[in-house]
PDB file of C-alpha atoms and ligand atoms in Angstrom:
ATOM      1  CA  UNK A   1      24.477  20.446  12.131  1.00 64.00           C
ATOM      2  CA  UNK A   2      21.553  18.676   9.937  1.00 71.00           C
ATOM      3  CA  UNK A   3      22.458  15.701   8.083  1.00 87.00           C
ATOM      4  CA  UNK A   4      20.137  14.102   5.328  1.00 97.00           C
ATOM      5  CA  UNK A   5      16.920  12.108   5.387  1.00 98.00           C
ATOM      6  CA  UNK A   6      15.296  10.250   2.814  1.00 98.00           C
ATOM      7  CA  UNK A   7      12.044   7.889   2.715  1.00 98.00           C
ATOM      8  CA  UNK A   8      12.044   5.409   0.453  1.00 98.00           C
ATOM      9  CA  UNK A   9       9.952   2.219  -0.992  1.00 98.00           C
ATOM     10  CA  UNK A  10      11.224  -0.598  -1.494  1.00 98.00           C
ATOM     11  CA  UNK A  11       8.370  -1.476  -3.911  1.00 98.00           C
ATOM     12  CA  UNK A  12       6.093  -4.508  -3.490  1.00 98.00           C
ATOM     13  CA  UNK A  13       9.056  -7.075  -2.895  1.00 96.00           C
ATOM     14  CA  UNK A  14      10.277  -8.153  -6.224  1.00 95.00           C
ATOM     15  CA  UNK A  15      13.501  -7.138  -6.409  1.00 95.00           C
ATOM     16  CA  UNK A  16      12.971  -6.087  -9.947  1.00 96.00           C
ATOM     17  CA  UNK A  17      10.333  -3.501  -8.923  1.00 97.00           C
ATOM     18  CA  UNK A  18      13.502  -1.504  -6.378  1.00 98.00           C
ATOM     19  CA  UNK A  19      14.018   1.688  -8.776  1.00 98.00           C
ATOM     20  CA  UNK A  20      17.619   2.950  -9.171  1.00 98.00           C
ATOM     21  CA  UNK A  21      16.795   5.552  -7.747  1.00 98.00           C
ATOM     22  CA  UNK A  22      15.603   3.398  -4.806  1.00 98.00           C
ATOM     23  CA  UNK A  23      19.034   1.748  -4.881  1.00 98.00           C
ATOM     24  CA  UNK A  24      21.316   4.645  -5.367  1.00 98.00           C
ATOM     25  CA  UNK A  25      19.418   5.987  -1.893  1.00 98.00           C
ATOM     26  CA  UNK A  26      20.222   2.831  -0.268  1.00 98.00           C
ATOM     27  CA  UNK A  27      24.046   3.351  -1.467  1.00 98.00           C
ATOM     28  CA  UNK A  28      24.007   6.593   0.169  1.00 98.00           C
ATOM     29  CA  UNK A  29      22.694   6.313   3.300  1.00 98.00           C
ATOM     30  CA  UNK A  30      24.146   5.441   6.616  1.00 98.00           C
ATOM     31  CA  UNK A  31      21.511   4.474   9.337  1.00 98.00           C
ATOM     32  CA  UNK A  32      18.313   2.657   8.072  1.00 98.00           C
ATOM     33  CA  UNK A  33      15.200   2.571  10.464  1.00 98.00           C
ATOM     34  CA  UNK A  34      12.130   0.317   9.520  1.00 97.00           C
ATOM     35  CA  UNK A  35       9.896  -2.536  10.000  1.00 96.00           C
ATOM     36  CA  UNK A  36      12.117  -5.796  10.590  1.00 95.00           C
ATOM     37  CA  UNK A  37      10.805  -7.620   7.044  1.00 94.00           C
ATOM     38  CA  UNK A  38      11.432  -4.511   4.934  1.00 96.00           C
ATOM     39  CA  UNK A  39      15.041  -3.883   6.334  1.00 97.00           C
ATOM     40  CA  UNK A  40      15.456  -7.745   5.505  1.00 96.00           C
ATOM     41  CA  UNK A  41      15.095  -7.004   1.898  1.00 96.00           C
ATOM     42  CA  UNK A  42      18.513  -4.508   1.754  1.00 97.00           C
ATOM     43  CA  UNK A  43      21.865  -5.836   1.004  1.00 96.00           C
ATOM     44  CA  UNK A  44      23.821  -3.408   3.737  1.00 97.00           C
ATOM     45  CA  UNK A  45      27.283  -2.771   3.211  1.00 98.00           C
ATOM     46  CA  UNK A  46      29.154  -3.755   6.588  1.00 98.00           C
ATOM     47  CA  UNK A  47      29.513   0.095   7.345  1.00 98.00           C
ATOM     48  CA  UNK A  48      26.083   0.983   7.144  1.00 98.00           C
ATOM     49  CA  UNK A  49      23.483   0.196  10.489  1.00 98.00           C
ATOM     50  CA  UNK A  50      19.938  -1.190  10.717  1.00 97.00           C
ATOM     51  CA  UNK A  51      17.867  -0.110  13.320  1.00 97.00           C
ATOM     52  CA  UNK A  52      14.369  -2.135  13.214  1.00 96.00           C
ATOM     53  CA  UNK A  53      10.968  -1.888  14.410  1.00 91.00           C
ATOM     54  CA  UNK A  54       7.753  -2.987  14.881  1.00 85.00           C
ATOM     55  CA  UNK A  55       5.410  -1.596  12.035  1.00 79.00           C
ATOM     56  CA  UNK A  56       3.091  -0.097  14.996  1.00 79.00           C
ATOM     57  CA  UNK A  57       6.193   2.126  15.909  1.00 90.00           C
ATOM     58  CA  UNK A  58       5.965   4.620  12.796  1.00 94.00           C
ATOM     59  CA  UNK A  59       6.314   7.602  15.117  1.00 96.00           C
ATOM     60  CA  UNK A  60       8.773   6.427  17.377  1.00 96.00           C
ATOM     61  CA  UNK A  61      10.734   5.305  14.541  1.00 97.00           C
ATOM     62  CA  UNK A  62      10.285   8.312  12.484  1.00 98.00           C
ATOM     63  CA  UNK A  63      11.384  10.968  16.059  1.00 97.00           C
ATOM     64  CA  UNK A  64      14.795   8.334  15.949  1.00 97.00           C
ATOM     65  CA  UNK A  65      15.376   8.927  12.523  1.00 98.00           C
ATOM     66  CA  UNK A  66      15.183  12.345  12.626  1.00 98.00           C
ATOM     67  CA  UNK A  67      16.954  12.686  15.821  1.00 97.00           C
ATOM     68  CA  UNK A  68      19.957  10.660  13.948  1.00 97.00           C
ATOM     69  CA  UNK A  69      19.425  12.569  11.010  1.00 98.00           C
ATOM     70  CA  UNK A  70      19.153  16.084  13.152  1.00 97.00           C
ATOM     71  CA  UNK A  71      22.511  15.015  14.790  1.00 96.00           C
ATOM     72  CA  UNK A  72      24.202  15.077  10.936  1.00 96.00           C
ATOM     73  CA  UNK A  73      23.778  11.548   9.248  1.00 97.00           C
ATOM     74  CA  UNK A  74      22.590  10.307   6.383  1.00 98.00           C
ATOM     75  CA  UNK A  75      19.249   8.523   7.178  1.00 98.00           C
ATOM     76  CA  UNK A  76      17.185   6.655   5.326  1.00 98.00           C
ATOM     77  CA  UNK A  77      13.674   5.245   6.539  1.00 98.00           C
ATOM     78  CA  UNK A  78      11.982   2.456   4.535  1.00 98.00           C
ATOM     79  CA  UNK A  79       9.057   1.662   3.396  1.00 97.00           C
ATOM     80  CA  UNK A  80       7.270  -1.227   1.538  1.00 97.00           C
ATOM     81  CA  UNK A  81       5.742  -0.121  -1.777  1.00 98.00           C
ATOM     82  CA  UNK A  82       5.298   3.295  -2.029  1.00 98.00           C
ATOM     83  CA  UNK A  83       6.436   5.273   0.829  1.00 98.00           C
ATOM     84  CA  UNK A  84       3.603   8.028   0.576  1.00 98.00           C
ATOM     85  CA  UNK A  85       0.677   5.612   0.663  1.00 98.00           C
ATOM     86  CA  UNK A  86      -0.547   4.409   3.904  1.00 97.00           C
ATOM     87  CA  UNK A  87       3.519   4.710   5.081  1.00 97.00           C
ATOM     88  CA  UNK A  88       6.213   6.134   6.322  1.00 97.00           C
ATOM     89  CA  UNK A  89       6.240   9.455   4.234  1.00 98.00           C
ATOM     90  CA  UNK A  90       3.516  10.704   5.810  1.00 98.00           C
ATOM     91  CA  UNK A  91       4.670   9.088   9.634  1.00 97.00           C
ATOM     92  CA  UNK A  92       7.930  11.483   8.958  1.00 98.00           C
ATOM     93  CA  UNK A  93       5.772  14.568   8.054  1.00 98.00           C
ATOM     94  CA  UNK A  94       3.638  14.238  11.534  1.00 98.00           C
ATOM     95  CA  UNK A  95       7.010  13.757  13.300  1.00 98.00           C
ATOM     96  CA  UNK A  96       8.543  16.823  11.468  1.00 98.00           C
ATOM     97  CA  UNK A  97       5.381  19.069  12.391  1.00 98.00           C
ATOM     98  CA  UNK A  98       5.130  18.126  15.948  1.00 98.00           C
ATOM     99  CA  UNK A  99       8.452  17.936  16.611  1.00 98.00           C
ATOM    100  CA  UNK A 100      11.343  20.677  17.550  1.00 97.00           C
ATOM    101  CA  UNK A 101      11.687  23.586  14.843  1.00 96.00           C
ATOM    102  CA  UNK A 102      15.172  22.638  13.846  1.00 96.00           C
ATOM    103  CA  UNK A 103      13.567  19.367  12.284  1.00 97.00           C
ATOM    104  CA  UNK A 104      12.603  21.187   9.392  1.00 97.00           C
ATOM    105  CA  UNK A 105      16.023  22.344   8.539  1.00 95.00           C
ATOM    106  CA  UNK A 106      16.799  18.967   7.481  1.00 97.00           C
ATOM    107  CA  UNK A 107      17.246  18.419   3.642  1.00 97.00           C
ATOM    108  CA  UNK A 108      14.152  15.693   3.243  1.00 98.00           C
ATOM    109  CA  UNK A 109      13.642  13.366   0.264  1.00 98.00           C
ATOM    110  CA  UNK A 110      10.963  10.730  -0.537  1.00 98.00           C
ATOM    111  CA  UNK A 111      11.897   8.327  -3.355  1.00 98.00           C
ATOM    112  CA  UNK A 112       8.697   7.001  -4.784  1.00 98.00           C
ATOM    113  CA  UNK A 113       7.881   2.659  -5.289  1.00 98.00           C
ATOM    114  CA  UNK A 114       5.759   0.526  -6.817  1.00 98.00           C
ATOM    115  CA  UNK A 115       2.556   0.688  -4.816  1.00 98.00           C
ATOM    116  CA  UNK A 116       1.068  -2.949  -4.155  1.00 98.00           C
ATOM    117  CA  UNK A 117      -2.250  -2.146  -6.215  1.00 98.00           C
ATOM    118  CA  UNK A 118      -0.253  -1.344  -8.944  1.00 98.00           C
ATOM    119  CA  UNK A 119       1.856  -4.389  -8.739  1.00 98.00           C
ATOM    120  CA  UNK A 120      -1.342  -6.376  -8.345  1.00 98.00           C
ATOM    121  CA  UNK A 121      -3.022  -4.790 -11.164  1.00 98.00           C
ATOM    122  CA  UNK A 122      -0.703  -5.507 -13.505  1.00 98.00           C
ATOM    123  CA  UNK A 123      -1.129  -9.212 -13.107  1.00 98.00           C
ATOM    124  CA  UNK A 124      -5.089  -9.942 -14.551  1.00 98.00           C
ATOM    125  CA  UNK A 125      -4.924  -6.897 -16.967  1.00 98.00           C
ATOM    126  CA  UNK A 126      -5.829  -3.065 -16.196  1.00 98.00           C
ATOM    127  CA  UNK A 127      -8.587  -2.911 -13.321  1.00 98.00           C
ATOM    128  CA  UNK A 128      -7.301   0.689 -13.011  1.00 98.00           C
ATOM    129  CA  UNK A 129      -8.191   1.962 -16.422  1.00 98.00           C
ATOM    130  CA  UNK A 130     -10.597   4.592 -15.487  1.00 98.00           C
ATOM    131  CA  UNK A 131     -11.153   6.499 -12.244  1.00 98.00           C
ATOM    132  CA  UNK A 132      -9.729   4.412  -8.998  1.00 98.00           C
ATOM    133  CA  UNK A 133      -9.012   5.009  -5.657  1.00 98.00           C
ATOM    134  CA  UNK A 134      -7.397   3.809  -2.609  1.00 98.00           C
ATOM    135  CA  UNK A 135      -8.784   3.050   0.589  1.00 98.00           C
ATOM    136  CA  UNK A 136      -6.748   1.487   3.736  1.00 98.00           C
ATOM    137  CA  UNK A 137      -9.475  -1.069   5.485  1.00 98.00           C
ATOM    138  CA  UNK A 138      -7.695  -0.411   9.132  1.00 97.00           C
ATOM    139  CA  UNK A 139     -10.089   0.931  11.521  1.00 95.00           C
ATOM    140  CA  UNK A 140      -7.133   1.642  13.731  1.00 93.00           C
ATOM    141  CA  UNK A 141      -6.532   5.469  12.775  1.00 93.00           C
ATOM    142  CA  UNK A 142     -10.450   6.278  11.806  1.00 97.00           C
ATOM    143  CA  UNK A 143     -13.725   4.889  13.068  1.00 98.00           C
ATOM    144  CA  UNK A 144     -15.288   1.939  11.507  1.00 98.00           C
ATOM    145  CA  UNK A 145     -18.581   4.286  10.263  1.00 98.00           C
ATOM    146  CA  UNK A 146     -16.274   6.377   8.439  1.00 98.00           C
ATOM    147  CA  UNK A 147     -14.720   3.765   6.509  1.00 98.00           C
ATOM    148  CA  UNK A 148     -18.200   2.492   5.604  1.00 98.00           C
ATOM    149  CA  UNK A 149     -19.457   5.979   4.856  1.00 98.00           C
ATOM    150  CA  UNK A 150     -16.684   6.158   1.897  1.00 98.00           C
ATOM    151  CA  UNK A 151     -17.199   2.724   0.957  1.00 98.00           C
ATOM    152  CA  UNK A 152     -20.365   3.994  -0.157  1.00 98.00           C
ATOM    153  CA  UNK A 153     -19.349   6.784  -1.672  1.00 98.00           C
ATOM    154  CA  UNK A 154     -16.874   5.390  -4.019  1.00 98.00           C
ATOM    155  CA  UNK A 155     -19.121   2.436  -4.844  1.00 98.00           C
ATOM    156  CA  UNK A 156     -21.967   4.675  -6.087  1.00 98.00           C
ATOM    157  CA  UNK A 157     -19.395   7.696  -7.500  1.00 98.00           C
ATOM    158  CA  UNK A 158     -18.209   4.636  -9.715  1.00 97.00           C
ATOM    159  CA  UNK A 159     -14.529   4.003  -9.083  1.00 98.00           C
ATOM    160  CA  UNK A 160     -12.804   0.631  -8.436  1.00 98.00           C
ATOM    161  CA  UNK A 161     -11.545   0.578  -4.873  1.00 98.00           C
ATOM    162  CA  UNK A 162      -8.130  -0.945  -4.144  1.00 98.00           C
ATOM    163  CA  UNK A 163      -8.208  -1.802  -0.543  1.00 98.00           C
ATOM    164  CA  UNK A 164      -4.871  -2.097   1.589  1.00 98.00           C
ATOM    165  CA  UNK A 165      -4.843  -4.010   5.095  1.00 98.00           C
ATOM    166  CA  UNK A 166      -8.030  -5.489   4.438  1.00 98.00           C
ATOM    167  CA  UNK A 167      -7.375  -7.785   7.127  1.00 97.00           C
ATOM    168  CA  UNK A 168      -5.409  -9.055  10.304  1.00 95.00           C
ATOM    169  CA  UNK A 169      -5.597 -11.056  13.623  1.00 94.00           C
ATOM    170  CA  UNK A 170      -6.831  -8.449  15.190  1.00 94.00           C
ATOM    171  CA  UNK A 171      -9.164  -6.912  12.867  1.00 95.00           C
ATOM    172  CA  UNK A 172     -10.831  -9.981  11.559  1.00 96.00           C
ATOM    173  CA  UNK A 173     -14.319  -8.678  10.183  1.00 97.00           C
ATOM    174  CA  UNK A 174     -13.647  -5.809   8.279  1.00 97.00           C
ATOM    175  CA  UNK A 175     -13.124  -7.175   5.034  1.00 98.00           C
ATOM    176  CA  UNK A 176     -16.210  -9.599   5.141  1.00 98.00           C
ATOM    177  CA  UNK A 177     -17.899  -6.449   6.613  1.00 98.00           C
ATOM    178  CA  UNK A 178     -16.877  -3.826   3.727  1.00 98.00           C
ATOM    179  CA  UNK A 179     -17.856  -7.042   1.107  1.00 98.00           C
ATOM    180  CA  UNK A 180     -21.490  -6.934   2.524  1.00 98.00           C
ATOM    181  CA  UNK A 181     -21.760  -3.357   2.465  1.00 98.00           C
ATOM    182  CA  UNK A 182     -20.468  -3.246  -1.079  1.00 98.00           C
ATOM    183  CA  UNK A 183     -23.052  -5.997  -2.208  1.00 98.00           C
ATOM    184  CA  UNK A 184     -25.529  -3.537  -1.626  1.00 98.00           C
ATOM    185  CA  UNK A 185     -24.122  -0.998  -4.086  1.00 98.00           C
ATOM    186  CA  UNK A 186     -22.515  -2.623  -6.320  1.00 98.00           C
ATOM    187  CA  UNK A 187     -23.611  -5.758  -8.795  1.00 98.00           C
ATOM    188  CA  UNK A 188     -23.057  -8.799  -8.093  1.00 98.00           C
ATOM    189  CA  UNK A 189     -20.788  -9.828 -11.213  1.00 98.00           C
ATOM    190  CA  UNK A 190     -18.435  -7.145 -10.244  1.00 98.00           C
ATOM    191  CA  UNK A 191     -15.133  -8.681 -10.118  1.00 98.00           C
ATOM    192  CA  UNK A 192     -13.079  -8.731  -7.169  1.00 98.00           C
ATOM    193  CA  UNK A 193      -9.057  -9.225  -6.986  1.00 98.00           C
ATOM    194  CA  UNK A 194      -7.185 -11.328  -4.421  1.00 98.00           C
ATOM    195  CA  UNK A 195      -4.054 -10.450  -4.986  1.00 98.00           C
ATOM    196  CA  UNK A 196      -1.409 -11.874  -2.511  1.00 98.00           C
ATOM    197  CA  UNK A 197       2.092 -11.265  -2.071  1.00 98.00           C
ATOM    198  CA  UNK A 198       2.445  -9.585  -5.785  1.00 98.00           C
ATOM    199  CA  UNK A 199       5.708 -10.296  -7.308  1.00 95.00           C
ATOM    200  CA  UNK A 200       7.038 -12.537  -4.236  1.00 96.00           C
ATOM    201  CA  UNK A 201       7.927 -16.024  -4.651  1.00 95.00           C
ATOM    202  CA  UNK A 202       4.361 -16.561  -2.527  1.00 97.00           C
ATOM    203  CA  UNK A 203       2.332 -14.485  -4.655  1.00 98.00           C
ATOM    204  CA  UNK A 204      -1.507 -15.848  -5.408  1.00 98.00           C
ATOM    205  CA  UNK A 205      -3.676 -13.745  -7.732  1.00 97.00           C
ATOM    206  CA  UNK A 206      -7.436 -14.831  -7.674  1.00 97.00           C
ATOM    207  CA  UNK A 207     -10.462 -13.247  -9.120  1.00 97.00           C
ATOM    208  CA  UNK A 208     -14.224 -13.818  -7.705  1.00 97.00           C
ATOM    209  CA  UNK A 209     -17.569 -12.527  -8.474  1.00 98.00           C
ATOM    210  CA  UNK A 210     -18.184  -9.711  -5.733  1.00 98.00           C
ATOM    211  CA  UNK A 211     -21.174 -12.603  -5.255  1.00 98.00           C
ATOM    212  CA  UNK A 212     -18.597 -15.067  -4.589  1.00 98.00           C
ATOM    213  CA  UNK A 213     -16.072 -12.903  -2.803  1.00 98.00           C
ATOM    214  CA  UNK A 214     -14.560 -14.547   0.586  1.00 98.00           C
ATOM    215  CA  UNK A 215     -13.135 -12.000   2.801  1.00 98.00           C
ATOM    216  CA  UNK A 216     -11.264 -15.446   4.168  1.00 97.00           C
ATOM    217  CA  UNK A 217      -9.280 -15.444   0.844  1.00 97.00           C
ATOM    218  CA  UNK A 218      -7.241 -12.719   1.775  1.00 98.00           C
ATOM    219  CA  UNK A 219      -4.893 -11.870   4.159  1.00 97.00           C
ATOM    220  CA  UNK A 220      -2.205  -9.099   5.760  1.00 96.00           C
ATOM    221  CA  UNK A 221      -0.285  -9.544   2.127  1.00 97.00           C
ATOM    222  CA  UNK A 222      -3.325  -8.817   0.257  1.00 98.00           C
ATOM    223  CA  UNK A 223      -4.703  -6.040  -1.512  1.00 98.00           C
ATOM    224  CA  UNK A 224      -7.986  -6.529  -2.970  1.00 98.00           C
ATOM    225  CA  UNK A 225      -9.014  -4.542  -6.013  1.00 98.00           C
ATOM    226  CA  UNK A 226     -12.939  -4.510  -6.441  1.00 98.00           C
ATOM    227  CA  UNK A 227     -14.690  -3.283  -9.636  1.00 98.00           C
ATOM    228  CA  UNK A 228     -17.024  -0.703 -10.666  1.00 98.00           C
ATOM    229  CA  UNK A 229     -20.308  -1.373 -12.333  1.00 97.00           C
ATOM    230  CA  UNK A 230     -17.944  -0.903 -15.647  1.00 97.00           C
ATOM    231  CA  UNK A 231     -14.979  -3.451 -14.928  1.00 98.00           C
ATOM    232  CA  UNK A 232     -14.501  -6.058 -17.508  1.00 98.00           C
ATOM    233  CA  UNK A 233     -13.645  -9.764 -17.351  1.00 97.00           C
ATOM    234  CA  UNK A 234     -12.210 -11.309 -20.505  1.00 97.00           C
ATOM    235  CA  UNK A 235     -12.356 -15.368 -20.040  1.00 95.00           C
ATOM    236  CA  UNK A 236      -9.542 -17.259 -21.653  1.00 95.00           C
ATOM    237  CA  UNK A 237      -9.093 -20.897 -22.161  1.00 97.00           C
ATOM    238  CA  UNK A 238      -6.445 -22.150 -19.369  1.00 95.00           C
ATOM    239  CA  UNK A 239      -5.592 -18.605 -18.194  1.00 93.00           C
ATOM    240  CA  UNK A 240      -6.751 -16.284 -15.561  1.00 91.00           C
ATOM    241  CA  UNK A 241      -9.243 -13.928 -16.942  1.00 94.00           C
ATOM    242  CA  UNK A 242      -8.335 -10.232 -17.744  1.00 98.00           C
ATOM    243  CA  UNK A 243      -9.702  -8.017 -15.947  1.00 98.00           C
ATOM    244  CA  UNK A 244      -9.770  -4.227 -16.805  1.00 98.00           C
ATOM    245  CA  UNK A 245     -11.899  -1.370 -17.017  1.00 98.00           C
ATOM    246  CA  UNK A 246     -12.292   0.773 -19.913  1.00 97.00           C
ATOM    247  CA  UNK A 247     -10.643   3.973 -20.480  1.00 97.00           C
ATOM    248  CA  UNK A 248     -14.432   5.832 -21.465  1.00 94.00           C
ATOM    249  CA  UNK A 249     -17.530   5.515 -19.180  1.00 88.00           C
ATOM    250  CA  UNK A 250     -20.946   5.322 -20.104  1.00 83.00           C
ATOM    251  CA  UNK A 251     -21.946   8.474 -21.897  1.00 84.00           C
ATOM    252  CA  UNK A 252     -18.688   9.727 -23.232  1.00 86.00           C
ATOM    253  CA  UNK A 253     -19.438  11.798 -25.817  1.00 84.00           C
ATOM    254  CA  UNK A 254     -15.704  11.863 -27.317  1.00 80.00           C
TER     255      UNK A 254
HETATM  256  C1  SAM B   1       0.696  -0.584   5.552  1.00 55.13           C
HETATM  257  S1  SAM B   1       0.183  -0.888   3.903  1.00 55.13           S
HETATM  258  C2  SAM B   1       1.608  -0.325   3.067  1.00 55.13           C
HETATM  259  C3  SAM B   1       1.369  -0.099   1.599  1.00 55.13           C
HETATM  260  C4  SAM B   1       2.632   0.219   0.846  1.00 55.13           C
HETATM  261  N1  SAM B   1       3.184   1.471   1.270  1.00 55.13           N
HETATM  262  C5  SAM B   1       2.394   0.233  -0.651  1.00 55.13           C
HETATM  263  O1  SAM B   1       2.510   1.315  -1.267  1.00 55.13           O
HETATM  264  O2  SAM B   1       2.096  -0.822  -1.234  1.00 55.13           O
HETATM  265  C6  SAM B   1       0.335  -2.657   3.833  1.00 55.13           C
HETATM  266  C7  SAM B   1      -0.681  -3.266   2.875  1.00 55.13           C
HETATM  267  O3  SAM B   1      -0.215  -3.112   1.534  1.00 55.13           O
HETATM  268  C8  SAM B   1      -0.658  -4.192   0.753  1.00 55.13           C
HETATM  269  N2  SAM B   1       0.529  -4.841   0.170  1.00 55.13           N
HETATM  270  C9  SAM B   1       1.815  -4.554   0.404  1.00 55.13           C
HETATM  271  N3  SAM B   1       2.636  -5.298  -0.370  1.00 55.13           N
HETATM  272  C10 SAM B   1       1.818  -6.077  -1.133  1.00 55.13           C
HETATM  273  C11 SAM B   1       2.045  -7.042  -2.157  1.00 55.13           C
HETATM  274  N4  SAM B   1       3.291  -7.362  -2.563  1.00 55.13           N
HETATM  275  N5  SAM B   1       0.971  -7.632  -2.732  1.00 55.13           N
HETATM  276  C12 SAM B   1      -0.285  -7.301  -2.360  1.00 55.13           C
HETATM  277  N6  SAM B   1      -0.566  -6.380  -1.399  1.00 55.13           N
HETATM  278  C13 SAM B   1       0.472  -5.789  -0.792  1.00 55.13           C
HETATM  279  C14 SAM B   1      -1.475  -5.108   1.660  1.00 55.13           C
HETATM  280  O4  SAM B   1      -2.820  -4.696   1.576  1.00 55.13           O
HETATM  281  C15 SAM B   1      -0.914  -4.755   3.026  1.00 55.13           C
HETATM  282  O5  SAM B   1      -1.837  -5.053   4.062  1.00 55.13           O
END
């Protein structure tokens, strides 16, 4: 007997940012796995269980999820943000593939959030006009040189770069590492985003020079959204600039 499993995110932690759809998932399920904080942010009904984790434990979590959801439950996994970036989603999938063959008869459902760089983007403007991308700083599932190598790439390809996990206790140097790379390819006036905790009671949205940047300004809450060579900054009197970069690039010809 397969039961039902869905992924879903929970957005960047405003409550206003949960979908319906987000919510109507959480009304349906029975067994929740996740990391501790993210399960802290559901209102559970008395009949329905939480089973946490610690957010190094996506596999383990993800084979007990689908062992509960193999055995004819309705599971849901959650996620902050967006389930399919840097998440769960894709924590299920590897569990699914390397697991037994009746895992894939399960009826499987990702509900899609509010990814945090486009919660923090939507503070200071549009940084994400034009071509973006994503990059997650952790060196813990891919080598340090790699990281770099794309660093580069994006820099000099032109896109704004919205890094995730730019920092933690135990990866300390990585953001102040990709900043110095990136001063290399990138001008200095480009402007970097700080932005903390976006749409929590905590939140802190700051924008430096990538001159000025301070990889101490961030951390584990943090996504920081860096310019291309075509990102605006629109001072205001006693606001925070806007920031945003323009829908046409430098020798558009419509
Ligand atoms: C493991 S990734 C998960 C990303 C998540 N799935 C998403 O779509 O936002 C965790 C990283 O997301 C970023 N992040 C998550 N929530 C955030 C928020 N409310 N404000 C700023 N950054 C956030 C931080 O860079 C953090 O280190």
């Amino acid at each position: 007997m397969s039961g039902r499993l869905v992924v879903i995110g929970l957005g960047p932690g405003n409550p206003d940012q949960v979908t319906p759809e987000a919510s109507q998932a959480v009304a349906e399920a029975s067994f929740f796995y996740g990391y501790k904080p993210y399960l802290d942010r559901l209102d559970l009904r008395p009949d329905q269980t939480r089973v946490a984790s610690d957010n190094r434990e996506e596999i383990s979590r993800s084979n007990a999820a689908l062992e509960m959801a193999a055995s004819g439950h309705k599971v849901a996994v959650v996620s902050g943000g967006d389930p399919g970036v840097f998440a769960m989603a894709a924590a299920v999938c590897e569990a699914i593939e390397a697991g037994p063959r009746e895992w894939r008869d399960i009826e499987l459902s990702v509900v899609p959030g509010v990814t945090a760089m486009l919660a923090v983007a939507a503070r200071v403007g549009a940084p994400l006009g034009h071509d973006f991308c994503a990059i997650n700083l952790s060196d813990n599932l891919k080598p340090w040189d790699l990281i770099e190598r794309r660093l580069i790439a994006v820099a000099e390809a032109g896109f704004v770069i919205s890094l995730y996990n730019p920092i933690s206790k135990a990866r300390p140097w990585q953001l102040g590492s990709a900043l110095e790379t990136l001063r290399n390819h990138l001008p200095a006036a480009t402007p970097v985003i700080f932005g903390r905790a976006a749409g929590r009671p905590d939140e802190r949205i700051e924008v430096f020079s990538l001159a000025k940047a301070d990889a101490a300004k961030a951390d584990m809450a943090t996504c920081v959204v860096i310019g291309s060579p075509e990102t605006r900054l629109i001072e205001r009197d006693g606001k925070r600039p806007l920031v945003y970069t323009p829908r046409f690039s430098a020798g558009a010809t419509k």
